[in-house]
Amino acid sequence: MTDKNRIPYKIYLEENEMPQSWYNVRADMANKPAPLLNPGTGQPLKAEELTPIFCEELVQQELDNENAYIPIPQEIRDFYRMYRPSPLVRAYCLEEKLQTPAKIYYKFEGNNTSGSHKLNSAIAQAYYAKKQGLRGVTTETGAGQWGTALSMACSYFDLDCKVYMVKVSYEQKPFRREVMRTYGASVTPSPSDTTEVGRAILKEHPGTTGSLGCAISEAVEAATKNEGYRYVLGSVLNQVLLHQSVIGLETKAALDKYGIKADMIIGCAGGGSNLGGLISPFMGEKLRGEADYQIIAVEPSSCPSFTRGTYAYDFCDTGMICPLAKMYTLGSSFIPAPNHAGGLRYHGMSPILSQLYDDGLMEARSVRQTDVFQAAETFARVEGILPAPESSHAIRAAIDEAMKCKETGEEKTIVFGLTGTGYFDMTAYEKFHNGEMENYVPSDDEIAASLARLPRLN
Ligand SMILES: *Cc1c(COP(=O)(O)O)cnc(C)c1O
């Protein structure tokens, strides 16, 4: 029987096949990710130092390197049921277009209004904030995907949501901003005069259009100075990868249902949360010696944390107020060129993925922006979905691998994460279509200059 008769275009799970627990890959790692450090003392942060900023239960999850399975509370699973299980799609049309013997599957996380996987963690973080009896949460957003996801989650649990949106995005992406306001969030362009740090920055740089680092600083200040508020973050942290493991668990369940064994798993990597979530259960098998997979992180060549960064302790934010994390980093002062994949413009990488990469358990490669949009267009024309620029990094690598299979005749099974849709990114598509898109690649000197400013630890 051919695959086409045996395996549907979309593999859906039943609601009762959805995971009941998240999987914590740290439990199976021999070399645990390095702990967050207090930037003042250089010592590992203790739970009580983190609870003024983050919700209590999320702090526990952040520090938990031992428990492999953490039950997903019923309230969160009820929300997940609105848009999950998400489909695992067999890309028959793309395979045909490429004339490849490879079998290509993608896990599609764009089927919710926020348009990305970020909702998987937003809903968990909002739930724990509500359970703790808090009034609201604060956060920053750049391109707007995280702010959108969080505002949806907060409206569901009736929590106040204060979003500091980088001023340039606030002005250039009015539609994202209005989606957030529709869900009841207050959206403030950053830097603003609502925080001390914002006022100081405005005084020093009156005309500034803001940065993610500056928005983080404002959101953290707003959380610590407003009674009943905590700060939440959409990527990088261990807790976020834990919540995103729902992607990988569903993917594995869907593959197992049809007896499919993946050879290769590919995902785009900004802060590492979707990739970390997608690969978690597969990496678990690899760590326990039960199976082997080739795992590939794909990043933009304009912000190449894995492929050209250094594994070292660094600040998580440009404002240098957040804890220090050991990660592959380009240095917190690295300002990536205005790349159109906003969600991949982060200087660092998840500490979990950084450790796995350093241990040789996964690979990374960087791809150029125009090649990414070319892959996005090829994909859209045959598979129908209009992919987010971030997601299209994974598409690029999947197509490249499928083309290698065409040369060698290998029938590899490739699984990649399609993290979201690109409806709010049409300016980027427009640039690509008009031939105005640039491929910026930082020089060695630029990266070295930023790395020279890494914090020094004794
Ligand atoms: C934020 C985002 C990413 C990158 O974030 P990770 O934490 O690396 O997963 C990728 N794709 C989309 C659609 C995003 O919104």
Short mmCIF file of C-alpha atoms and ligand atoms in Angstrom, two decimals:
data_model
loop_
_atom_site.label_atom_id
_atom_site.label_comp_id
_atom_site.label_asym_id
_atom_site.label_seq_id
_atom_site.Cartn_x
_atom_site.Cartn_y
_atom_site.Cartn_z
CA MET A 1 0.00 0.00 0.00
CA THR A 2 1.37 3.46 -0.82
CA ASP A 3 1.74 6.08 1.88
CA LYS A 4 -1.06 8.06 0.27
CA ASN A 5 -3.56 5.30 1.00
CA ARG A 6 -2.19 4.61 4.45
CA ILE A 7 -1.29 8.00 5.94
CA PRO A 8 -3.76 10.92 5.79
CA TYR A 9 -2.77 14.41 4.65
CA LYS A 10 -3.50 15.60 8.17
CA ILE A 11 -2.95 13.39 11.18
CA TYR A 12 -5.26 14.61 13.91
CA LEU A 13 -5.28 13.19 17.40
CA GLU A 14 -8.51 12.77 19.34
CA GLU A 15 -8.99 15.14 22.27
CA ASN A 16 -8.46 12.25 24.66
CA GLU A 17 -5.09 11.53 23.04
CA MET A 18 -3.74 14.95 24.01
CA PRO A 19 -0.91 14.87 26.54
CA GLN A 20 -1.94 14.95 30.20
CA SER A 21 1.53 16.03 31.33
CA TRP A 22 4.31 18.18 29.99
CA TYR A 23 7.66 16.45 29.55
CA ASN A 24 10.69 18.01 31.22
CA VAL A 25 13.74 16.98 29.19
CA ARG A 26 16.10 18.26 31.91
CA ALA A 27 15.23 15.15 33.93
CA ASP A 28 16.97 12.97 31.33
CA MET A 29 19.96 15.23 30.69
CA ALA A 30 23.23 13.97 32.17
CA ASN A 31 24.66 17.48 31.93
CA LYS A 32 21.98 19.78 33.29
CA PRO A 33 21.60 23.30 31.90
CA ALA A 34 23.61 25.80 33.95
CA PRO A 35 21.61 27.67 36.62
CA LEU A 36 20.56 31.32 36.34
CA LEU A 37 22.90 33.58 38.30
CA ASN A 38 22.22 36.67 40.36
CA PRO A 39 24.02 39.43 38.42
CA GLY A 40 25.03 41.13 41.68
CA THR A 41 26.55 38.18 43.55
CA GLY A 42 27.34 35.76 40.70
CA GLN A 43 25.63 33.01 42.74
CA PRO A 44 22.83 30.71 41.49
CA LEU A 45 19.45 32.34 41.99
CA LYS A 46 17.30 30.83 44.70
CA ALA A 47 13.54 30.46 44.46
CA GLU A 48 12.96 33.30 46.92
CA GLU A 49 14.97 35.68 44.75
CA LEU A 50 12.84 34.84 41.73
CA THR A 51 9.36 34.98 43.29
CA PRO A 52 9.18 38.82 43.45
CA ILE A 53 9.43 38.82 39.64
CA PHE A 54 7.85 35.50 38.54
CA CYS A 55 4.83 33.50 39.75
CA GLU A 56 5.62 30.93 42.45
CA GLU A 57 4.61 27.81 40.57
CA LEU A 58 6.51 28.96 37.49
CA VAL A 59 9.63 29.46 39.61
CA GLN A 60 9.32 25.84 40.76
CA GLN A 61 9.08 24.72 37.14
CA GLU A 62 12.02 26.91 36.20
CA LEU A 63 14.26 25.27 38.80
CA ASP A 64 12.99 21.68 38.43
CA ASN A 65 15.72 19.53 36.85
CA GLU A 66 14.38 16.27 38.31
CA ASN A 67 10.73 15.57 37.50
CA ALA A 68 10.29 14.19 33.99
CA TYR A 69 6.52 14.65 33.85
CA ILE A 70 4.58 17.61 35.18
CA PRO A 71 0.78 17.28 35.00
CA ILE A 72 -1.02 19.87 32.88
CA PRO A 73 -3.80 21.35 35.03
CA GLN A 74 -7.32 20.66 33.76
CA GLU A 75 -8.04 24.42 33.26
CA ILE A 76 -5.09 24.68 30.88
CA ARG A 77 -6.10 21.53 29.02
CA ASP A 78 -9.61 22.96 28.61
CA PHE A 79 -8.13 26.02 26.92
CA TYR A 80 -5.76 23.89 24.80
CA ARG A 81 -8.84 22.08 23.50
CA MET A 82 -9.97 25.28 21.75
CA TYR A 83 -7.12 24.97 19.24
CA ARG A 84 -5.38 21.68 19.99
CA PRO A 85 -4.49 18.99 19.16
CA SER A 86 -2.80 20.75 16.25
CA PRO A 87 -2.44 18.76 13.02
CA LEU A 88 0.68 16.95 11.90
CA VAL A 89 0.54 17.40 8.14
CA ARG A 90 2.14 15.16 5.55
CA ALA A 91 3.47 17.57 2.94
CA TYR A 92 2.52 15.37 -0.01
CA CYS A 93 2.18 18.41 -2.30
CA LEU A 94 5.60 19.78 -1.37
CA GLU A 95 7.19 16.35 -1.84
CA GLU A 96 5.63 16.15 -5.29
CA LYS A 97 6.75 19.65 -6.21
CA LEU A 98 10.32 18.86 -5.15
CA GLN A 99 10.22 15.38 -6.70
CA THR A 100 11.95 14.06 -3.61
CA PRO A 101 11.87 10.55 -2.17
CA ALA A 102 11.95 12.15 1.30
CA LYS A 103 8.79 12.00 3.40
CA ILE A 104 8.07 15.43 4.86
CA TYR A 105 5.80 16.19 7.81
CA TYR A 106 5.13 19.46 9.57
CA LYS A 107 3.48 20.22 12.89
CA PHE A 108 1.31 23.30 12.35
CA GLU A 109 0.98 25.65 15.33
CA GLY A 110 -0.60 28.59 13.50
CA ASN A 111 -4.23 27.55 13.97
CA ASN A 112 -5.18 30.07 16.62
CA THR A 113 -5.84 33.81 16.48
CA SER A 114 -2.43 34.75 17.89
CA GLY A 115 -1.04 32.84 14.92
CA SER A 116 1.80 31.01 16.66
CA HIS A 117 2.87 28.39 19.19
CA LYS A 118 3.39 31.10 21.84
CA LEU A 119 -0.16 30.60 23.11
CA ASN A 120 0.88 27.19 24.55
CA SER A 121 2.99 28.90 27.19
CA ALA A 122 0.96 32.12 27.51
CA ILE A 123 -2.05 30.16 28.74
CA ALA A 124 0.05 28.26 31.28
CA GLN A 125 1.69 31.40 32.62
CA ALA A 126 -1.63 33.27 32.86
CA TYR A 127 -3.22 30.30 34.65
CA TYR A 128 -0.54 30.17 37.37
CA ALA A 129 -0.73 33.94 37.85
CA LYS A 130 -4.50 33.71 38.33
CA LYS A 131 -4.16 30.73 40.67
CA GLN A 132 -1.76 32.73 42.82
CA GLY A 133 -4.43 35.41 43.14
CA LEU A 134 -2.50 38.06 41.20
CA ARG A 135 -4.17 41.01 39.51
CA GLY A 136 -2.18 40.94 36.33
CA VAL A 137 1.03 40.38 34.41
CA THR A 138 3.44 42.58 32.49
CA THR A 139 5.55 41.74 29.48
CA GLU A 140 7.34 43.16 26.48
CA THR A 141 6.71 42.41 22.86
CA GLY A 142 8.71 43.19 19.76
CA ALA A 143 7.04 41.94 16.63
CA GLY A 144 3.88 41.33 18.66
CA GLN A 145 3.28 37.56 18.57
CA TRP A 146 3.98 37.03 22.25
CA GLY A 147 1.93 40.06 23.33
CA THR A 148 -0.99 38.82 21.26
CA ALA A 149 -0.83 35.32 22.72
CA LEU A 150 -0.57 36.66 26.25
CA SER A 151 -3.48 39.05 25.83
CA MET A 152 -5.67 36.15 24.65
CA ALA A 153 -4.64 34.07 27.65
CA CYS A 154 -5.21 36.92 30.11
CA SER A 155 -8.66 37.73 28.81
CA TYR A 156 -9.61 34.07 29.22
CA PHE A 157 -8.61 34.09 32.89
CA ASP A 158 -9.74 37.69 33.52
CA LEU A 159 -6.25 38.98 34.34
CA ASP A 160 -4.94 42.45 33.60
CA CYS A 161 -2.25 42.45 30.92
CA LYS A 162 0.24 45.30 30.45
CA VAL A 163 2.28 45.02 27.28
CA TYR A 164 5.31 47.21 26.58
CA MET A 165 5.66 47.21 22.83
CA VAL A 166 8.86 48.43 21.18
CA LYS A 167 7.87 51.87 19.85
CA VAL A 168 8.90 51.24 16.27
CA SER A 169 6.70 48.11 16.14
CA TYR A 170 3.87 49.93 17.92
CA GLU A 171 3.86 52.46 15.10
CA GLN A 172 4.61 50.09 12.23
CA LYS A 173 2.34 47.22 13.28
CA PRO A 174 -0.96 48.88 14.24
CA PHE A 175 -2.93 45.71 13.50
CA ARG A 176 -1.03 43.59 16.04
CA ARG A 177 -1.54 46.35 18.57
CA GLU A 178 -5.28 46.45 17.95
CA VAL A 179 -5.62 42.66 18.25
CA MET A 180 -4.06 42.94 21.72
CA ARG A 181 -6.41 45.77 22.68
CA THR A 182 -9.37 43.76 21.42
CA TYR A 183 -8.42 41.12 23.99
CA GLY A 184 -8.29 43.80 26.67
CA ALA A 185 -4.53 44.34 27.06
CA SER A 186 -3.11 47.81 27.60
CA VAL A 187 -0.36 48.42 25.08
CA THR A 188 2.26 51.07 25.84
CA PRO A 189 4.90 52.13 23.32
CA SER A 190 8.35 51.67 24.86
CA PRO A 191 10.23 53.66 26.03
CA SER A 192 7.41 55.41 27.86
CA ASP A 193 7.02 57.92 30.68
CA THR A 194 5.15 55.34 32.79
CA THR A 195 8.35 53.88 34.32
CA GLU A 196 11.51 55.32 35.84
CA VAL A 197 13.73 53.43 33.44
CA GLY A 198 11.59 54.58 30.52
CA ARG A 199 11.80 58.21 31.60
CA ALA A 200 15.58 57.94 32.01
CA ILE A 201 15.99 56.47 28.54
CA LEU A 202 13.73 59.13 27.01
CA LYS A 203 15.72 61.88 28.69
CA GLU A 204 18.98 60.47 27.36
CA HIS A 205 17.71 59.58 23.87
CA PRO A 206 14.65 61.78 23.20
CA GLY A 207 13.84 60.51 19.70
CA THR A 208 14.53 56.78 20.28
CA THR A 209 12.22 54.22 18.68
CA GLY A 210 12.98 51.71 21.44
CA SER A 211 14.41 48.21 21.66
CA LEU A 212 13.40 44.87 23.10
CA GLY A 213 15.93 45.25 25.93
CA CYS A 214 14.44 48.57 26.91
CA ALA A 215 10.88 47.18 26.80
CA ILE A 216 11.96 44.27 29.06
CA SER A 217 13.38 46.73 31.57
CA GLU A 218 10.10 48.66 31.64
CA ALA A 219 7.97 45.51 31.96
CA VAL A 220 10.10 44.21 34.85
CA GLU A 221 9.87 47.55 36.64
CA ALA A 222 6.11 47.66 36.14
CA ALA A 223 5.80 44.15 37.60
CA THR A 224 7.90 44.84 40.68
CA LYS A 225 6.40 48.28 41.40
CA ASN A 226 2.72 47.39 40.97
CA GLU A 227 1.13 45.39 43.77
CA GLY A 228 -0.23 42.05 42.52
CA TYR A 229 1.70 41.93 39.24
CA ARG A 230 4.40 39.60 37.95
CA TYR A 231 6.52 39.57 34.82
CA VAL A 232 6.15 36.85 32.17
CA LEU A 233 8.42 35.92 29.27
CA GLY A 234 7.57 34.12 26.04
CA SER A 235 10.76 32.18 25.26
CA VAL A 236 14.28 31.20 26.43
CA LEU A 237 13.29 30.16 29.99
CA ASN A 238 13.16 26.49 31.02
CA GLN A 239 9.47 26.81 32.01
CA VAL A 240 8.57 28.00 28.51
CA LEU A 241 10.28 24.99 26.89
CA LEU A 242 8.41 22.78 29.34
CA HIS A 243 5.02 24.18 28.28
CA GLN A 244 5.97 23.93 24.62
CA SER A 245 6.72 20.21 25.04
CA VAL A 246 3.03 19.75 24.21
CA ILE A 247 4.08 20.29 20.56
CA GLY A 248 6.58 17.43 20.62
CA LEU A 249 4.39 15.08 22.64
CA GLU A 250 1.53 15.47 20.16
CA THR A 251 3.92 15.08 17.23
CA LYS A 252 5.30 11.88 18.67
CA ALA A 253 1.82 10.51 19.44
CA ALA A 254 0.70 11.23 15.86
CA LEU A 255 3.79 9.57 14.35
CA ASP A 256 3.44 6.56 16.64
CA LYS A 257 -0.21 6.19 15.64
CA TYR A 258 0.89 5.35 12.09
CA GLY A 259 4.14 3.61 12.99
CA ILE A 260 6.24 6.40 11.47
CA LYS A 261 9.83 6.86 12.66
CA ALA A 262 11.35 10.31 12.08
CA ASP A 263 14.97 10.48 10.91
CA MET A 264 15.37 14.19 11.19
CA ILE A 265 13.65 16.93 13.20
CA ILE A 266 14.03 20.56 12.18
CA GLY A 267 12.89 23.80 13.80
CA CYS A 268 13.60 27.51 13.71
CA ALA A 269 15.37 28.91 16.74
CA GLY A 270 14.93 32.39 18.19
CA GLY A 271 15.00 31.91 21.95
CA GLY A 272 14.53 28.19 21.41
CA SER A 273 11.07 27.54 22.79
CA ASN A 274 9.28 25.98 19.82
CA LEU A 275 12.29 23.90 18.86
CA GLY A 276 12.88 22.86 22.47
CA GLY A 277 9.23 21.85 22.77
CA LEU A 278 9.14 20.01 19.46
CA ILE A 279 12.27 17.96 20.10
CA SER A 280 11.81 17.29 23.82
CA PRO A 281 10.32 13.77 23.73
CA PHE A 282 12.61 12.75 20.85
CA MET A 283 15.65 14.14 22.64
CA GLY A 284 14.49 12.22 25.72
CA GLU A 285 14.66 8.97 23.74
CA LYS A 286 18.06 9.96 22.43
CA LEU A 287 19.36 10.78 25.91
CA ARG A 288 18.07 7.47 27.27
CA GLY A 289 19.67 5.59 24.37
CA GLU A 290 16.33 4.33 23.02
CA ALA A 291 16.43 5.95 19.59
CA ASP A 292 18.51 8.31 17.50
CA TYR A 293 17.46 11.39 15.56
CA GLN A 294 19.25 14.10 13.64
CA ILE A 295 18.08 17.37 15.17
CA ILE A 296 18.67 20.70 13.43
CA ALA A 297 18.17 24.24 14.72
CA VAL A 298 17.81 26.89 12.01
CA GLU A 299 18.63 30.52 12.70
CA PRO A 300 18.93 33.66 10.57
CA SER A 301 22.42 34.46 9.32
CA SER A 302 21.81 38.00 10.62
CA CYS A 303 21.49 36.74 14.22
CA PRO A 304 23.54 33.51 14.40
CA SER A 305 23.65 32.74 18.15
CA PHE A 306 24.41 29.01 17.80
CA THR A 307 26.59 29.03 14.71
CA ARG A 308 28.75 32.06 15.52
CA GLY A 309 28.10 32.79 19.19
CA THR A 310 29.94 31.71 22.34
CA TYR A 311 28.73 29.46 25.18
CA ALA A 312 29.01 31.75 28.18
CA TYR A 313 27.10 33.50 30.94
CA ASP A 314 25.38 36.61 29.63
CA PHE A 315 22.57 38.98 30.44
CA CYS A 316 19.16 37.94 29.13
CA ASP A 317 18.31 41.54 28.25
CA THR A 318 20.02 44.47 26.60
CA GLY A 319 19.31 46.59 29.68
CA MET A 320 21.50 44.23 31.79
CA ILE A 321 19.05 44.04 34.69
CA CYS A 322 17.82 40.46 34.29
CA PRO A 323 19.58 37.34 35.66
CA LEU A 324 22.62 35.89 33.92
CA ALA A 325 22.03 32.76 31.88
CA LYS A 326 24.67 30.43 30.43
CA MET A 327 23.82 30.15 26.77
CA TYR A 328 25.06 30.43 23.24
CA THR A 329 25.10 34.18 22.81
CA LEU A 330 26.24 36.96 20.54
CA GLY A 331 26.46 39.25 23.57
CA SER A 332 23.57 41.20 25.07
CA SER A 333 24.81 44.37 23.35
CA PHE A 334 24.52 42.72 19.92
CA ILE A 335 21.88 44.56 17.88
CA PRO A 336 20.84 42.41 14.93
CA ALA A 337 20.17 44.11 11.61
CA PRO A 338 16.48 44.77 10.93
CA ASN A 339 15.65 41.24 9.81
CA HIS A 340 12.05 40.48 8.96
CA ALA A 341 11.79 37.47 11.26
CA GLY A 342 11.21 39.54 14.40
CA GLY A 343 10.84 36.43 16.59
CA LEU A 344 14.37 35.29 15.76
CA ARG A 345 16.16 38.53 16.63
CA TYR A 346 17.33 37.50 20.09
CA HIS A 347 21.03 37.62 21.02
CA GLY A 348 20.97 34.44 23.13
CA MET A 349 19.47 30.95 23.19
CA SER A 350 17.64 28.71 25.65
CA PRO A 351 20.08 27.35 28.28
CA ILE A 352 18.62 23.84 27.76
CA LEU A 353 19.23 23.86 24.01
CA SER A 354 22.62 25.49 24.53
CA GLN A 355 23.73 22.61 26.74
CA LEU A 356 22.35 19.99 24.32
CA TYR A 357 24.11 21.70 21.43
CA ASP A 358 27.37 21.95 23.36
CA ASP A 359 27.11 18.24 24.13
CA GLY A 360 26.83 17.50 20.40
CA LEU A 361 23.28 16.18 20.68
CA MET A 362 21.94 18.57 18.06
CA GLU A 363 23.18 20.64 15.12
CA ALA A 364 22.59 24.19 13.96
CA ARG A 365 22.79 26.07 10.71
CA SER A 366 22.07 29.61 9.60
CA VAL A 367 20.18 30.67 6.50
CA ARG A 368 19.94 33.90 4.53
CA GLN A 369 16.77 35.96 4.51
CA THR A 370 16.06 35.89 0.76
CA ASP A 371 16.54 32.10 0.70
CA VAL A 372 14.06 31.89 3.58
CA PHE A 373 11.38 33.87 1.74
CA GLN A 374 11.96 31.85 -1.40
CA ALA A 375 11.25 28.70 0.61
CA ALA A 376 8.21 30.36 2.18
CA GLU A 377 6.79 31.13 -1.24
CA THR A 378 7.46 27.64 -2.62
CA PHE A 379 5.72 26.20 0.43
CA ALA A 380 2.73 28.57 0.31
CA ARG A 381 2.09 27.85 -3.35
CA VAL A 382 1.76 24.10 -2.88
CA GLU A 383 0.71 23.58 0.73
CA GLY A 384 -1.62 26.59 0.95
CA ILE A 385 -0.53 27.94 4.34
CA LEU A 386 1.06 31.41 4.38
CA PRO A 387 3.99 30.82 6.76
CA ALA A 388 5.49 33.27 9.26
CA PRO A 389 9.01 34.44 8.32
CA GLU A 390 10.32 32.76 11.49
CA SER A 391 8.75 29.41 10.59
CA SER A 392 10.09 29.69 7.07
CA HIS A 393 13.62 29.19 8.36
CA ALA A 394 12.61 25.62 9.18
CA ILE A 395 10.95 25.25 5.77
CA ARG A 396 14.21 26.33 4.11
CA ALA A 397 16.22 23.66 5.90
CA ALA A 398 13.56 20.99 5.31
CA ILE A 399 13.55 21.72 1.58
CA ASP A 400 17.36 21.68 1.49
CA GLU A 401 17.40 18.28 3.21
CA ALA A 402 14.68 16.93 0.92
CA MET A 403 16.74 18.03 -2.10
CA LYS A 404 19.77 16.18 -0.71
CA CYS A 405 17.59 13.06 -0.52
CA LYS A 406 16.71 13.58 -4.17
CA GLU A 407 20.41 13.40 -5.04
CA THR A 408 21.16 10.36 -2.91
CA GLY A 409 17.82 8.59 -3.36
CA GLU A 410 17.40 8.26 0.41
CA GLU A 411 13.82 8.08 1.68
CA LYS A 412 14.39 9.99 4.87
CA THR A 413 11.50 11.03 7.07
CA ILE A 414 11.78 14.74 7.86
CA VAL A 415 9.63 16.42 10.51
CA PHE A 416 9.68 20.18 10.92
CA GLY A 417 7.88 22.71 13.09
CA LEU A 418 5.65 25.21 11.29
CA THR A 419 5.32 27.65 14.16
CA GLY A 420 2.88 30.16 12.72
CA THR A 421 1.26 32.19 9.99
CA GLY A 422 2.57 35.36 8.38
CA TYR A 423 -0.50 37.54 7.80
CA PHE A 424 1.01 40.43 9.76
CA ASP A 425 4.29 40.19 7.84
CA MET A 426 3.14 41.25 4.42
CA THR A 427 5.53 44.22 4.33
CA ALA A 428 8.35 41.69 4.43
CA TYR A 429 6.77 39.62 1.66
CA GLU A 430 6.29 42.84 -0.32
CA LYS A 431 10.01 43.67 -0.01
CA PHE A 432 10.87 40.17 -1.17
CA HIS A 433 8.55 40.37 -4.17
CA ASN A 434 9.92 43.78 -5.15
CA GLY A 435 13.50 42.50 -4.95
CA GLU A 436 14.27 44.97 -2.16
CA MET A 437 15.13 42.46 0.54
CA GLU A 438 18.65 42.53 1.93
CA ASN A 439 20.81 39.75 3.32
CA TYR A 440 22.68 41.28 6.19
CA VAL A 441 25.40 39.12 7.73
CA PRO A 442 27.34 40.56 10.70
CA SER A 443 31.12 40.75 10.35
CA ASP A 444 33.46 38.83 12.67
CA ASP A 445 34.54 42.18 14.11
CA GLU A 446 30.98 43.15 14.97
CA ILE A 447 30.40 39.89 16.82
CA ALA A 448 33.78 40.08 18.55
CA ALA A 449 33.06 43.62 19.73
CA SER A 450 29.79 42.54 21.28
CA LEU A 451 31.31 39.39 22.85
CA ALA A 452 34.09 41.50 24.36
CA ARG A 453 31.40 43.04 26.56
CA LEU A 454 30.21 39.77 28.10
CA PRO A 455 29.98 40.00 31.89
CA ARG A 456 33.10 38.79 33.69
CA LEU A 457 32.52 36.25 36.42
CA ASN A 458 35.12 35.34 39.02
C1 LIG B 1 8.41 33.85 18.52
C2 LIG B 1 8.33 32.99 17.33
C3 LIG B 1 9.38 32.10 16.98
C4 LIG B 1 10.68 32.02 17.72
O1 LIG B 1 10.63 31.80 19.08
P1 LIG B 1 11.20 30.48 19.76
O2 LIG B 1 11.13 30.78 21.20
O3 LIG B 1 12.59 30.28 19.26
O4 LIG B 1 10.31 29.39 19.35
C5 LIG B 1 9.20 31.27 15.90
N1 LIG B 1 8.09 31.32 15.14
C6 LIG B 1 7.08 32.18 15.43
C7 LIG B 1 5.88 32.18 14.54
C8 LIG B 1 7.16 33.03 16.53
O5 LIG B 1 6.16 33.86 16.81
#
